[in-house]
């Protein structure tokens, strides 16, 4: 199952945290990858106490993407692509994988998905 939470405003990260809490509370392993955020969101931070939730921040010191030079953007794009590739490397005990801010990463050209253009996001 793939669930994509997108749209303007707040609520997407909180909704993903709710799905993660439900899975983790049932003893399932949850991995979360945060894009475009400098630190772990409070919703996900609280889940770390459960023990079977792991959160990775792909771009820990990223400023607003539009403020970056072309060279800095290229560096961030490479970092993001590497983080996503590593994140999706299968691990036997994974139950739920969450990629937070994937829509923003697609819109900014930080990720490329075959058949998906930034203006489609």
Tab-separated table of N, CA and C in Angstrom:
chain	number	residue	atom	x	y	z
A	1	UNK	N	0.845	-1.174	0.000
A	1	UNK	CA	0.000	0.000	0.000
A	1	UNK	C	0.887	1.234	0.000
A	2	UNK	N	0.525	2.201	-0.796
A	2	UNK	CA	1.201	3.485	-0.822
A	2	UNK	C	0.161	4.536	-0.488
A	3	UNK	N	0.495	5.380	0.456
A	3	UNK	CA	-0.398	6.475	0.820
A	3	UNK	C	0.392	7.760	0.674
A	4	UNK	N	-0.116	8.686	-0.128
A	4	UNK	CA	0.562	9.957	-0.347
A	4	UNK	C	-0.300	11.057	0.244
A	5	UNK	N	0.282	11.799	1.171
A	5	UNK	CA	-0.418	12.902	1.824
A	5	UNK	C	0.172	14.192	1.278
A	6	UNK	N	-0.632	14.945	0.536
A	6	UNK	CA	-0.140	16.180	-0.068
A	6	UNK	C	-1.190	17.259	0.062
A	7	UNK	N	-0.750	18.487	-0.083
A	7	UNK	CA	-1.664	19.619	-0.058
A	7	UNK	C	-1.040	20.797	0.650
A	8	UNK	N	-1.705	21.914	0.556
A	8	UNK	CA	-1.238	23.138	1.200
A	8	UNK	C	-1.491	23.079	2.699
A	9	UNK	N	-0.682	23.791	3.435
A	9	UNK	CA	-0.924	23.970	4.865
A	9	UNK	C	-0.470	22.808	5.717
A	10	UNK	N	-0.933	22.838	6.945
A	10	UNK	CA	-0.498	21.885	7.965
A	10	UNK	C	-1.334	20.605	7.936
A	11	UNK	N	-0.796	19.588	8.621
A	11	UNK	CA	-1.564	18.366	8.837
A	11	UNK	C	-0.975	17.108	8.236
A	12	UNK	N	-0.139	17.251	7.214
A	12	UNK	CA	0.398	16.060	6.548
A	12	UNK	C	1.379	15.308	7.450
A	13	UNK	N	2.273	16.027	8.079
A	13	UNK	CA	3.239	15.388	8.984
A	13	UNK	C	2.516	14.782	10.174
A	14	UNK	N	1.536	15.475	10.696
A	14	UNK	CA	0.772	14.967	11.839
A	14	UNK	C	0.000	13.710	11.457
A	15	UNK	N	-0.576	13.693	10.264
A	15	UNK	CA	-1.286	12.497	9.799
A	15	UNK	C	-0.323	11.324	9.649
A	16	UNK	N	0.860	11.585	9.092
A	16	UNK	CA	1.861	10.527	8.947
A	16	UNK	C	2.325	10.030	10.313
A	17	UNK	N	2.416	10.930	11.275
A	17	UNK	CA	2.789	10.534	12.633
A	17	UNK	C	1.722	9.626	13.239
A	18	UNK	N	0.460	9.904	12.947
A	18	UNK	CA	-0.623	9.059	13.439
A	18	UNK	C	-0.552	7.655	12.868
A	19	UNK	N	-0.279	7.541	11.569
A	19	UNK	CA	-0.108	6.221	10.948
A	19	UNK	C	1.085	5.493	11.569
A	20	UNK	N	2.146	6.248	11.799
A	20	UNK	CA	3.357	5.670	12.394
A	20	UNK	C	3.095	5.189	13.816
A	21	UNK	N	2.371	5.980	14.589
A	21	UNK	CA	2.035	5.589	15.961
A	21	UNK	C	1.216	4.311	15.973
A	22	UNK	N	0.255	4.222	15.101
A	22	UNK	CA	-0.591	3.021	15.055
A	22	UNK	C	0.248	1.775	14.757
A	23	UNK	N	1.127	1.873	13.760
A	23	UNK	CA	1.973	0.729	13.405
A	23	UNK	C	2.928	0.381	14.546
A	24	UNK	N	3.580	1.389	15.103
A	24	UNK	CA	4.556	1.158	16.175
A	24	UNK	C	3.888	0.593	17.426
A	25	UNK	N	2.682	1.058	17.723
A	25	UNK	CA	1.963	0.555	18.902
A	25	UNK	C	1.603	-0.917	18.761
A	26	UNK	N	1.545	-1.399	17.529
A	26	UNK	CA	1.286	-2.817	17.266
A	26	UNK	C	2.585	-3.606	17.108
A	27	UNK	N	3.694	-2.991	17.516
A	27	UNK	CA	4.975	-3.680	17.509
A	27	UNK	C	5.690	-3.709	16.176
A	28	UNK	N	5.196	-2.959	15.215
A	28	UNK	CA	5.807	-2.938	13.884
A	28	UNK	C	6.950	-1.929	13.845
A	29	UNK	N	7.898	-2.189	12.957
A	29	UNK	CA	9.040	-1.285	12.811
A	29	UNK	C	8.694	-0.189	11.807
A	30	UNK	N	8.990	1.054	12.183
A	30	UNK	CA	8.682	2.217	11.356
A	30	UNK	C	9.969	2.999	11.104
A	31	UNK	N	10.193	3.343	9.830
A	31	UNK	CA	11.311	4.224	9.491
A	31	UNK	C	10.748	5.467	8.809
A	32	UNK	N	11.251	6.614	9.228
A	32	UNK	CA	10.776	7.897	8.724
A	32	UNK	C	11.972	8.666	8.169
A	33	UNK	N	11.814	9.205	6.973
A	33	UNK	CA	12.822	10.062	6.363
A	33	UNK	C	12.225	11.447	6.214
A	34	UNK	N	12.873	12.437	6.812
A	34	UNK	CA	12.392	13.810	6.704
A	34	UNK	C	13.245	14.573	5.711
A	35	UNK	N	12.576	15.178	4.733
A	35	UNK	CA	13.223	16.012	3.734
A	35	UNK	C	12.860	17.467	4.002
A	36	UNK	N	13.715	18.380	3.618
A	36	UNK	CA	13.448	19.820	3.677
A	36	UNK	C	13.179	20.356	5.075
A	37	UNK	N	13.583	19.649	6.088
A	37	UNK	CA	13.419	20.136	7.459
A	37	UNK	C	14.760	19.998	8.162
A	38	UNK	N	15.134	21.011	8.947
A	38	UNK	CA	16.459	20.991	9.566
A	38	UNK	C	16.577	20.072	10.782
A	39	UNK	N	15.459	19.637	11.333
A	39	UNK	CA	15.507	18.766	12.518
A	39	UNK	C	14.255	17.904	12.569
A	40	UNK	N	14.273	16.942	13.453
A	40	UNK	CA	13.129	16.032	13.590
A	40	UNK	C	11.899	16.810	14.047
A	41	UNK	N	10.797	16.625	13.342
A	41	UNK	CA	9.541	17.277	13.732
A	41	UNK	C	9.093	16.771	15.097
A	42	UNK	N	8.465	17.625	15.892
A	42	UNK	CA	8.022	17.217	17.230
A	42	UNK	C	7.129	15.975	17.219
A	43	UNK	N	6.270	15.842	16.193
A	43	UNK	CA	5.393	14.672	16.124
A	43	UNK	C	6.207	13.384	16.044
A	44	UNK	N	7.246	13.399	15.224
A	44	UNK	CA	8.077	12.209	15.064
A	44	UNK	C	9.016	12.023	16.245
A	45	UNK	N	9.457	13.113	16.830
A	45	UNK	CA	10.347	13.038	17.989
A	45	UNK	C	9.686	12.267	19.133
A	46	UNK	N	8.413	12.514	19.348
A	46	UNK	CA	7.681	11.813	20.409
A	46	UNK	C	7.619	10.316	20.145
A	47	UNK	N	7.575	9.914	18.880
A	47	UNK	CA	7.483	8.494	18.528
A	47	UNK	C	8.770	7.728	18.830
A	48	UNK	N	9.888	8.435	18.894
A	48	UNK	CA	11.168	7.771	19.155
A	48	UNK	C	11.163	7.041	20.496
A	49	UNK	N	10.346	7.474	21.415
A	49	UNK	CA	10.262	6.848	22.731
A	49	UNK	C	9.718	5.427	22.662
A	50	UNK	N	9.056	5.073	21.569
A	50	UNK	CA	8.488	3.735	21.441
A	50	UNK	C	9.546	2.668	21.165
A	51	UNK	N	10.698	3.087	20.658
A	51	UNK	CA	11.793	2.156	20.452
A	51	UNK	C	11.843	1.480	19.092
A	52	UNK	N	10.722	1.346	18.409
A	52	UNK	CA	10.725	0.690	17.109
A	52	UNK	C	10.474	1.679	15.970
A	53	UNK	N	10.786	2.950	16.246
A	53	UNK	CA	10.661	4.011	15.253
A	53	UNK	C	12.035	4.654	15.081
A	54	UNK	N	12.463	4.787	13.823
A	54	UNK	CA	13.733	5.443	13.528
A	54	UNK	C	13.454	6.604	12.578
A	55	UNK	N	14.028	7.769	12.899
A	55	UNK	CA	13.837	8.961	12.077
A	55	UNK	C	15.189	9.419	11.551
A	56	UNK	N	15.242	9.685	10.256
A	56	UNK	CA	16.445	10.211	9.621
A	56	UNK	C	16.110	11.563	9.017
A	57	UNK	N	16.943	12.550	9.301
A	57	UNK	CA	16.796	13.880	8.706
A	57	UNK	C	17.798	13.958	7.563
A	58	UNK	N	17.301	14.059	6.332
A	58	UNK	CA	18.170	14.019	5.152
A	58	UNK	C	18.980	15.295	4.976
A	59	UNK	N	18.398	16.431	5.320
A	59	UNK	CA	19.042	17.723	5.105
A	59	UNK	C	19.066	18.514	6.405
A	60	UNK	N	19.931	18.121	7.364
A	60	UNK	CA	19.852	18.692	8.700
A	60	UNK	C	20.118	20.187	8.810
A	61	UNK	N	20.808	20.774	7.864
A	61	UNK	CA	21.094	22.202	7.984
A	61	UNK	C	20.620	22.986	6.769
A	62	UNK	N	19.523	22.556	6.178
A	62	UNK	CA	19.068	23.177	4.930
A	62	UNK	C	18.296	24.470	5.205
A	63	UNK	N	18.704	25.549	4.526
A	63	UNK	CA	17.889	26.772	4.558
A	63	UNK	C	16.783	26.632	3.512
A	64	UNK	N	16.005	27.663	3.307
A	64	UNK	CA	14.999	27.603	2.250
A	64	UNK	C	15.687	27.339	0.919
A	65	UNK	N	15.175	26.372	0.182
A	65	UNK	CA	15.813	25.916	-1.049
A	65	UNK	C	15.991	27.044	-2.062
A	66	UNK	N	15.005	27.934	-2.159
A	66	UNK	CA	15.070	28.996	-3.162
A	66	UNK	C	16.171	30.014	-2.873
A	67	UNK	N	16.729	30.015	-1.659
A	67	UNK	CA	17.805	30.953	-1.323
A	67	UNK	C	19.185	30.415	-1.690
A	68	UNK	N	19.265	29.172	-2.117
A	68	UNK	CA	20.552	28.547	-2.407
A	68	UNK	C	21.087	28.941	-3.781
A	69	UNK	N	22.408	28.933	-3.903
A	69	UNK	CA	23.027	29.130	-5.217
A	69	UNK	C	22.849	27.834	-6.016
A	70	UNK	N	23.112	27.888	-7.313
A	70	UNK	CA	22.996	26.687	-8.144
A	70	UNK	C	23.924	25.584	-7.642
A	71	UNK	N	25.106	25.954	-7.207
A	71	UNK	CA	26.063	24.967	-6.693
A	71	UNK	C	25.545	24.323	-5.404
A	72	UNK	N	25.004	25.143	-4.506
A	72	UNK	CA	24.438	24.614	-3.259
A	72	UNK	C	23.226	23.732	-3.540
A	73	UNK	N	22.402	24.129	-4.511
A	73	UNK	CA	21.237	23.316	-4.885
A	73	UNK	C	21.685	21.948	-5.387
A	74	UNK	N	22.711	21.933	-6.238
A	74	UNK	CA	23.214	20.662	-6.770
A	74	UNK	C	23.695	19.760	-5.641
A	75	UNK	N	24.366	20.344	-4.654
A	75	UNK	CA	24.847	19.572	-3.494
A	75	UNK	C	23.667	19.002	-2.715
A	76	UNK	N	22.637	19.808	-2.477
A	76	UNK	CA	21.461	19.355	-1.722
A	76	UNK	C	20.693	18.291	-2.486
A	77	UNK	N	20.608	18.452	-3.793
A	77	UNK	CA	19.917	17.448	-4.608
A	77	UNK	C	20.637	16.110	-4.500
A	78	UNK	N	21.953	16.125	-4.593
A	78	UNK	CA	22.734	14.883	-4.482
A	78	UNK	C	22.563	14.257	-3.100
A	79	UNK	N	22.576	15.069	-2.054
A	79	UNK	CA	22.381	14.558	-0.691
A	79	UNK	C	21.006	13.920	-0.544
A	80	UNK	N	20.000	14.586	-1.083
A	80	UNK	CA	18.626	14.085	-0.977
A	80	UNK	C	18.466	12.778	-1.741
A	81	UNK	N	18.986	12.727	-2.961
A	81	UNK	CA	18.899	11.499	-3.748
A	81	UNK	C	19.591	10.341	-3.040
A	82	UNK	N	20.747	10.600	-2.452
A	82	UNK	CA	21.479	9.558	-1.723
A	82	UNK	C	20.696	9.093	-0.497
A	83	UNK	N	20.120	10.028	0.235
A	83	UNK	CA	19.349	9.677	1.429
A	83	UNK	C	18.124	8.842	1.072
A	84	UNK	N	17.436	9.206	-0.003
A	84	UNK	CA	16.238	8.467	-0.418
A	84	UNK	C	16.619	7.069	-0.892
A	85	UNK	N	17.688	6.966	-1.657
A	85	UNK	CA	18.135	5.653	-2.125
A	85	UNK	C	18.476	4.744	-0.945
A	86	UNK	N	19.217	5.258	0.023
A	86	UNK	CA	19.578	4.469	1.208
A	86	UNK	C	18.334	4.106	2.016
A	87	UNK	N	17.394	5.032	2.101
A	87	UNK	CA	16.179	4.816	2.880
A	87	UNK	C	15.358	3.661	2.310
A	88	UNK	N	15.299	3.569	0.994
A	88	UNK	CA	14.481	2.537	0.367
A	88	UNK	C	15.214	1.219	0.147
A	89	UNK	N	16.408	1.081	0.689
A	89	UNK	CA	17.086	-0.203	0.666
A	89	UNK	C	16.312	-1.121	1.606
A	90	UNK	N	15.790	-2.229	1.107
A	90	UNK	CA	14.932	-3.089	1.928
A	90	UNK	C	15.617	-3.593	3.199
A	91	UNK	N	14.846	-3.626	4.249
A	91	UNK	CA	15.279	-4.215	5.509
A	91	UNK	C	14.161	-5.149	5.959
A	92	UNK	N	14.526	-6.345	6.359
A	92	UNK	CA	13.553	-7.411	6.616
A	92	UNK	C	12.424	-7.034	7.564
A	93	UNK	N	12.730	-6.280	8.590
A	93	UNK	CA	11.725	-6.056	9.616
A	93	UNK	C	10.921	-4.772	9.431
A	94	UNK	N	11.121	-4.062	8.332
A	94	UNK	CA	10.362	-2.829	8.113
A	94	UNK	C	8.897	-3.144	7.854
A	95	UNK	N	8.040	-2.310	8.424
A	95	UNK	CA	6.609	-2.439	8.173
A	95	UNK	C	6.090	-1.180	7.479
A	96	UNK	N	6.514	-0.008	7.976
A	96	UNK	CA	6.019	1.250	7.432
A	96	UNK	C	7.194	2.171	7.146
A	97	UNK	N	7.224	2.707	5.933
A	97	UNK	CA	8.222	3.695	5.538
A	97	UNK	C	7.491	5.004	5.264
A	98	UNK	N	7.952	6.079	5.882
A	98	UNK	CA	7.337	7.394	5.729
A	98	UNK	C	8.382	8.343	5.171
A	99	UNK	N	8.046	9.050	4.093
A	99	UNK	CA	8.913	10.106	3.574
A	99	UNK	C	8.164	11.421	3.742
A	100	UNK	N	8.614	12.220	4.680
A	100	UNK	CA	7.971	13.492	4.995
A	100	UNK	C	8.513	14.578	4.065
A	101	UNK	N	7.616	15.384	3.509
A	101	UNK	CA	7.953	16.489	2.606
A	101	UNK	C	8.416	16.025	1.229
A	102	UNK	N	7.958	14.864	0.787
A	102	UNK	CA	8.345	14.396	-0.542
A	102	UNK	C	7.754	15.291	-1.635
A	103	UNK	N	6.571	15.829	-1.417
A	103	UNK	CA	5.967	16.733	-2.397
A	103	UNK	C	6.810	17.977	-2.601
A	104	UNK	N	7.308	18.559	-1.518
A	104	UNK	CA	8.163	19.733	-1.617
A	104	UNK	C	9.474	19.418	-2.310
A	105	UNK	N	10.017	18.243	-2.040
A	105	UNK	CA	11.266	17.835	-2.698
A	105	UNK	C	11.050	17.659	-4.202
A	106	UNK	N	9.906	17.103	-4.589
A	106	UNK	CA	9.592	16.955	-6.010
A	106	UNK	C	9.390	18.325	-6.668
A	107	UNK	N	8.663	19.203	-6.000
A	107	UNK	CA	8.408	20.536	-6.553
A	107	UNK	C	9.687	21.338	-6.743
A	108	UNK	N	10.646	21.151	-5.853
A	108	UNK	CA	11.912	21.882	-5.934
A	108	UNK	C	12.934	21.201	-6.835
A	109	UNK	N	12.568	20.081	-7.440
A	109	UNK	CA	13.484	19.376	-8.321
A	109	UNK	C	14.576	18.624	-7.582
A	110	UNK	N	14.364	18.379	-6.285
A	110	UNK	CA	15.365	17.664	-5.490
A	110	UNK	C	15.274	16.163	-5.689
A	111	UNK	N	14.140	15.697	-6.188
A	111	UNK	CA	13.935	14.283	-6.496
A	111	UNK	C	13.288	14.194	-7.858
A	112	UNK	N	13.574	13.119	-8.526
A	112	UNK	CA	12.950	12.877	-9.816
A	112	UNK	C	12.292	11.502	-9.773
A	113	UNK	N	11.031	11.455	-10.134
A	113	UNK	CA	10.286	10.213	-10.193
A	113	UNK	C	9.803	10.064	-11.623
A	114	UNK	N	10.101	8.940	-12.219
A	114	UNK	CA	9.714	8.705	-13.600
A	114	UNK	C	8.217	8.939	-13.778
A	115	UNK	N	7.861	9.782	-14.726
A	115	UNK	CA	6.459	10.048	-15.023
A	115	UNK	C	5.834	11.152	-14.190
A	116	UNK	N	6.594	11.728	-13.256
A	116	UNK	CA	6.057	12.793	-12.414
A	116	UNK	C	6.865	14.061	-12.666
A	117	UNK	N	6.185	15.101	-13.092
A	117	UNK	CA	6.817	16.401	-13.317
A	117	UNK	C	6.538	17.302	-12.111
A	118	UNK	N	7.450	18.248	-11.782
A	118	UNK	CA	7.239	19.112	-10.620
A	118	UNK	C	5.910	19.835	-10.611
A	119	UNK	N	5.407	20.234	-11.789
A	119	UNK	CA	4.129	20.951	-11.810
A	119	UNK	C	2.925	20.032	-11.630
A	120	UNK	N	3.147	18.724	-11.606
A	120	UNK	CA	2.068	17.764	-11.356
A	120	UNK	C	1.869	17.543	-9.859
A	121	UNK	N	2.835	17.975	-9.056
A	121	UNK	CA	2.811	17.702	-7.620
A	121	UNK	C	1.960	18.703	-6.920
